[in-house]
PDB file of C-alpha atoms in Angstrom:
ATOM      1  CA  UNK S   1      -4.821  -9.738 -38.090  1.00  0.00           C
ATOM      2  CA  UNK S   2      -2.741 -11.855 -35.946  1.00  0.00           C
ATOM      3  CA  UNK S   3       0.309 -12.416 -38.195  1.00  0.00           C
ATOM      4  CA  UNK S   4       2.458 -13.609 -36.399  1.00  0.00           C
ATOM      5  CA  UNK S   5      -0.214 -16.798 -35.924  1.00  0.00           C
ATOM      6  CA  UNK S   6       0.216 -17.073 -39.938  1.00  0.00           C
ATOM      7  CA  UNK S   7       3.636 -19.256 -39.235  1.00  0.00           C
ATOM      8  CA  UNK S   8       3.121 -22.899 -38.709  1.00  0.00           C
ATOM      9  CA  UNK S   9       6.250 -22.354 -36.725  1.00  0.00           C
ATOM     10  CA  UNK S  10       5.297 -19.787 -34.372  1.00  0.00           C
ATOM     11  CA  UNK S  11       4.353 -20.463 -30.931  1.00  0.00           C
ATOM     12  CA  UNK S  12       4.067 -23.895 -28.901  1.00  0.00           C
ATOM     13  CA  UNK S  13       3.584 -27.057 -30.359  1.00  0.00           C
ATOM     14  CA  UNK S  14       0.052 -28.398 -29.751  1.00  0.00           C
ATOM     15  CA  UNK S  15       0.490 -31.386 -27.374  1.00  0.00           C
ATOM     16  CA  UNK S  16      -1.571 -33.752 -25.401  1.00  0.00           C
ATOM     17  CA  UNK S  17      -0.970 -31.799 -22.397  1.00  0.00           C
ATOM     18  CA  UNK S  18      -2.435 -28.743 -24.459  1.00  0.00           C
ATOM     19  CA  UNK S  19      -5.477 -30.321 -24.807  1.00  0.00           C
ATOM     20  CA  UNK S  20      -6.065 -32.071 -21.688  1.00  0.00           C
ATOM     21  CA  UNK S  21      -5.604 -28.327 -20.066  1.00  0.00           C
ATOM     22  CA  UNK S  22      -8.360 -27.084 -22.443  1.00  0.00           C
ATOM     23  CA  UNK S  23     -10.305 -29.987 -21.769  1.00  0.00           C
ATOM     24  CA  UNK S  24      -9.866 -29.106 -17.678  1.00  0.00           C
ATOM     25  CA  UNK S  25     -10.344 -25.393 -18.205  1.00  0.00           C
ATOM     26  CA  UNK S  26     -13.995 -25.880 -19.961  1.00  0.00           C
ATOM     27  CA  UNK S  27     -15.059 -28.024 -16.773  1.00  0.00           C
ATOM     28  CA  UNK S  28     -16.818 -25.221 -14.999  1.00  0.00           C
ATOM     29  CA  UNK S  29     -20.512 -24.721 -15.232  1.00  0.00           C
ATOM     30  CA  UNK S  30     -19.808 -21.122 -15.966  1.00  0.00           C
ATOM     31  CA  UNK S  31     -17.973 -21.674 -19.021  1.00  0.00           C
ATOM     32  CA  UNK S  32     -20.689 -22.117 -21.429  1.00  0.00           C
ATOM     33  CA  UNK S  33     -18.209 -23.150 -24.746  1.00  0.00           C
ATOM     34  CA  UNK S  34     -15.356 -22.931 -26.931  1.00  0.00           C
ATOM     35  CA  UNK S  35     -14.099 -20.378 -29.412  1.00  0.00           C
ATOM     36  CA  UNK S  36     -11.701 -21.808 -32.276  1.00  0.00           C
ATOM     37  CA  UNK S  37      -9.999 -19.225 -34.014  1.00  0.00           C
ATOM     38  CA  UNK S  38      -6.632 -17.940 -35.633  1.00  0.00           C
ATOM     39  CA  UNK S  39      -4.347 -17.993 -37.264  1.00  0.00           C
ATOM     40  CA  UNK S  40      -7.058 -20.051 -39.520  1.00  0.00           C
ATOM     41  CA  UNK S  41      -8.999 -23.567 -38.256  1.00  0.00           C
ATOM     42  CA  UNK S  42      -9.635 -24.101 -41.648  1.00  0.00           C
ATOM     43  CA  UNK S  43      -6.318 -24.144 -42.838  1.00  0.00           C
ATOM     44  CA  UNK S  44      -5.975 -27.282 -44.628  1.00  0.00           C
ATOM     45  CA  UNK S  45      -2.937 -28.387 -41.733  1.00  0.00           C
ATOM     46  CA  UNK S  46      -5.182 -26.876 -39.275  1.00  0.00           C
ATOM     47  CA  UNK S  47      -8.467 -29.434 -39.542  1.00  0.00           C
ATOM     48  CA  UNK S  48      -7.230 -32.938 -38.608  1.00  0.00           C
ATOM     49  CA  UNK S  49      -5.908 -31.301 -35.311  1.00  0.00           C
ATOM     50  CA  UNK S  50      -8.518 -28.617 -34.726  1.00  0.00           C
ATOM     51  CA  UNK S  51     -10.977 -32.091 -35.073  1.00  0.00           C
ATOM     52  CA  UNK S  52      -9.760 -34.361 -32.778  1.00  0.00           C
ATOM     53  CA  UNK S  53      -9.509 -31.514 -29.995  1.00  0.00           C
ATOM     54  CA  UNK S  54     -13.000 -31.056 -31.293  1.00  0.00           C
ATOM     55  CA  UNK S  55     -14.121 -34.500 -31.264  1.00  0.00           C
ATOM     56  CA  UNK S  56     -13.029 -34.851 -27.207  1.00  0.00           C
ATOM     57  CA  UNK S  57     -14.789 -31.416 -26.354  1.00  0.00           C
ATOM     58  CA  UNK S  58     -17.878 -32.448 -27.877  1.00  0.00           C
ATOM     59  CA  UNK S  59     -17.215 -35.797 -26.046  1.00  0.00           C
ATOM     60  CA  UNK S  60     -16.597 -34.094 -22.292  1.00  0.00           C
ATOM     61  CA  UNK S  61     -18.568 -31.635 -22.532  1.00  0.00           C
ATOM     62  CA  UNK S  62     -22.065 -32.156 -24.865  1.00  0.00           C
ATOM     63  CA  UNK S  63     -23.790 -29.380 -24.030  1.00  0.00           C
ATOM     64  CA  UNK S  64     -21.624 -26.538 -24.627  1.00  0.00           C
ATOM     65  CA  UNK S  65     -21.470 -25.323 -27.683  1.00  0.00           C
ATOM     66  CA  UNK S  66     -18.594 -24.638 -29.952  1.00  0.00           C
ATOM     67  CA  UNK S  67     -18.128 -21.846 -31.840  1.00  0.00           C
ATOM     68  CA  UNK S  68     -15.817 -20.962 -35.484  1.00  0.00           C
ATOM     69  CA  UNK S  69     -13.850 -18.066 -36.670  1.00  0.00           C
ATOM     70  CA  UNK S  70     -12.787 -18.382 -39.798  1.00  0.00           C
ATOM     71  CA  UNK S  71     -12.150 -15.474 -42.965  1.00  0.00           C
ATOM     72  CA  UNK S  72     -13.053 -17.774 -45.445  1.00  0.00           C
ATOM     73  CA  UNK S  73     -16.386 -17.727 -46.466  1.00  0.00           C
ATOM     74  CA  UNK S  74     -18.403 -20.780 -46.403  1.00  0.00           C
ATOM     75  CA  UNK S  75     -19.604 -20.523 -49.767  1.00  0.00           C
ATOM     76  CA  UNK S  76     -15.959 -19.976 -50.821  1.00  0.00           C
ATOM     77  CA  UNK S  77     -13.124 -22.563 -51.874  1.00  0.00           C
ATOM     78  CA  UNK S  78     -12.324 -23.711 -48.687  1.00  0.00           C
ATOM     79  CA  UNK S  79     -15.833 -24.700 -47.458  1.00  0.00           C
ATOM     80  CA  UNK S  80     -17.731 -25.434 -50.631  1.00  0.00           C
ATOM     81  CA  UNK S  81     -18.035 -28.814 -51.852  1.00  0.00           C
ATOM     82  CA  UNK S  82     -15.230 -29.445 -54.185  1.00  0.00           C
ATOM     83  CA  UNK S  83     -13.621 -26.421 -53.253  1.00  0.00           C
ATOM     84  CA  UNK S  84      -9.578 -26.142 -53.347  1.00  0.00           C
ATOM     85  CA  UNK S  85      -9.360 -26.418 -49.493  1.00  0.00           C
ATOM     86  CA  UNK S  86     -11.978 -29.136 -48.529  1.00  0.00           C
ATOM     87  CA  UNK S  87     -10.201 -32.293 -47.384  1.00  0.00           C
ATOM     88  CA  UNK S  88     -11.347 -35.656 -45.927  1.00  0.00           C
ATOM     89  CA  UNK S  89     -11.925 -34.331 -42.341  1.00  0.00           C
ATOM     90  CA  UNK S  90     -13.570 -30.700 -43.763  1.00  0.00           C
ATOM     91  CA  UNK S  91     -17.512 -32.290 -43.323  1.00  0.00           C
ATOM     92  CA  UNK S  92     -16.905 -33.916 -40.089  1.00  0.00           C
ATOM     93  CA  UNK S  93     -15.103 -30.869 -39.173  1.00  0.00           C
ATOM     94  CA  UNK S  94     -18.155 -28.588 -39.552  1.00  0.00           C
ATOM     95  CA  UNK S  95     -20.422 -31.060 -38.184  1.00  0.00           C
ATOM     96  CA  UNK S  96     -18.691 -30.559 -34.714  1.00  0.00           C
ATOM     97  CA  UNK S  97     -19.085 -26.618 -34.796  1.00  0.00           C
ATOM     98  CA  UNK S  98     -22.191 -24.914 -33.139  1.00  0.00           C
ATOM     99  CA  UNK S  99     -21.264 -21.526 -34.623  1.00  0.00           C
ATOM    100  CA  UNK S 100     -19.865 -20.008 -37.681  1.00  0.00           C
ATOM    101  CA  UNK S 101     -18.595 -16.086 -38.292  1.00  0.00           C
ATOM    102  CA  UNK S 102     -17.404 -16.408 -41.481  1.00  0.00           C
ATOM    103  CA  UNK S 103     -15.566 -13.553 -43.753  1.00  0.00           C
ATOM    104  CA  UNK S 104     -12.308 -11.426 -43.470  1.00  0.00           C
ATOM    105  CA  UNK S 105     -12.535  -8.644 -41.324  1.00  0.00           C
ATOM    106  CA  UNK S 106     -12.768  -5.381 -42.974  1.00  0.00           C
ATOM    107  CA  UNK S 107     -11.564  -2.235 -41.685  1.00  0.00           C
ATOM    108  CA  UNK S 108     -13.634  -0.319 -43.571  1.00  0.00           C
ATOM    109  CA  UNK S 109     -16.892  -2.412 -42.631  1.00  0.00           C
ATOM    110  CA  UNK S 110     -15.736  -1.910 -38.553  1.00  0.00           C
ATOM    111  CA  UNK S 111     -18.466  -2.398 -36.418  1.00  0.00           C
ATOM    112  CA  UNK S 112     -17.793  -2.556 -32.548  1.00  0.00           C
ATOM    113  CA  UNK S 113     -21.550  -2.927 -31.849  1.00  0.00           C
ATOM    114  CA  UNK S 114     -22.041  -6.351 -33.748  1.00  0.00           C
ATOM    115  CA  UNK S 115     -21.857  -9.066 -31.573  1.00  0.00           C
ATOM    116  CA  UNK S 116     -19.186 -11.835 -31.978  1.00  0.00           C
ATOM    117  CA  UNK S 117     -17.589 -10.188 -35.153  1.00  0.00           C
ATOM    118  CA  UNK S 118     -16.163  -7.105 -36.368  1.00  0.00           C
ATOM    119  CA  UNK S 119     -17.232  -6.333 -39.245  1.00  0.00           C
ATOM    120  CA  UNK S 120     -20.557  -6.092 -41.143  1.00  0.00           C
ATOM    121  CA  UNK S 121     -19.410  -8.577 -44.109  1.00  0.00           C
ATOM    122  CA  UNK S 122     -18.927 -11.050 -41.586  1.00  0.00           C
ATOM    123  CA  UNK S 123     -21.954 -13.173 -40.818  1.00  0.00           C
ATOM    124  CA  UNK S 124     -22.720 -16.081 -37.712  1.00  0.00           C
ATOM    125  CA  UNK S 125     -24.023 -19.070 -39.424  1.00  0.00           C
ATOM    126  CA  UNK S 126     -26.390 -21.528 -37.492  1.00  0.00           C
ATOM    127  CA  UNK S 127     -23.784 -24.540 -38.652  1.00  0.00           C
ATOM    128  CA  UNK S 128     -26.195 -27.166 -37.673  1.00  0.00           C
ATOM    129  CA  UNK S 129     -29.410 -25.743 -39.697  1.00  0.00           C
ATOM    130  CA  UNK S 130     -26.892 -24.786 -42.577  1.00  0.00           C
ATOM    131  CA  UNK S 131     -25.846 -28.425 -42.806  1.00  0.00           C
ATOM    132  CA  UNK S 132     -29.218 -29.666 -42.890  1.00  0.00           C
ATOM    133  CA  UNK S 133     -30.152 -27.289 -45.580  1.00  0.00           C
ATOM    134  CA  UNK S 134     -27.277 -27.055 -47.745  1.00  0.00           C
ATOM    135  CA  UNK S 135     -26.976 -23.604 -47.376  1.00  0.00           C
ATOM    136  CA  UNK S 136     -26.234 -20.849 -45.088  1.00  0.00           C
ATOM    137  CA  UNK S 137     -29.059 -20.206 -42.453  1.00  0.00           C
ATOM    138  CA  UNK S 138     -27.838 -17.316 -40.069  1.00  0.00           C
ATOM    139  CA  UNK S 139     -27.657 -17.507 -36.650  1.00  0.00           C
ATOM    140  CA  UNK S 140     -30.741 -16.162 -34.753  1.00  0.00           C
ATOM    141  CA  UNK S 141     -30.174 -15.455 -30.860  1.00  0.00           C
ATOM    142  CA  UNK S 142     -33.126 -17.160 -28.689  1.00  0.00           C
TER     143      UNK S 142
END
């Protein structure tokens, strides 16, 4: 719903110095993670970038947890294996991510009471027990 995100030439370029002020800003105890979200992470020009950033945050800072926004369901083309928007980084990409909400939002399905999503399509994968399983295993809160 953020269009004007859709435009690989909107905005500021993602530099060095964008990331080493991420990297700084997660320092604080209080800050328990990182949120990657859109435009799309997914987005086959998106994951080479959206993995190295990942890559160093998981390197700083190993016991926070990062968390995925993506509308594309994992099941779908993009995720699947073989799917139409899988490249060579897509596994090691997904690897790195804590948390999944997966799905479009739907205005129809609007649901301000969920927690981390918007809609009721939109599920929060446990990435790490998915990957292990080969399938989707939903997020349970402990």
């Amino acid at each position: 719903f953020n269009a004007e995100t859709w435009d690989f030439s909107f905005g500021e370029p993602f530099t060095a110095q964008t990331e080493q002020e991420i990297l700084r800003l997660l320092a604080p105890g209080y800050i328990h993670g990182l949120t990657v979200l859109g435009g799309e992470p997914f987005e086959l020009e998106n994951q080479p970038a959206v993995l190295a950033l990942l890559k160093k945050v998981r390197a700083a800072y190993p016991h926070k947890t990062i968390s995925g926004l993506s509308c594309i369901v994992r099941e779908g083309d993009t995720l699947a294996v073989g799917g139409c928007g899988r490249c060579a980084v897509t596994d090691d990409l997904l690897r790195q991510i804590d948390v999944l909400v997966d799905g479009p939002f739907v205005a129809e399905q609007r649901n301000v009471s969920l927690r981390f999503r918007g809609s009721e399509n939109q599920r929060i994968i446990d990435m790490k027990t998915t990957l292990r399983a080969g399938s989707a295993v939903l997020w349970e809160e402990t």
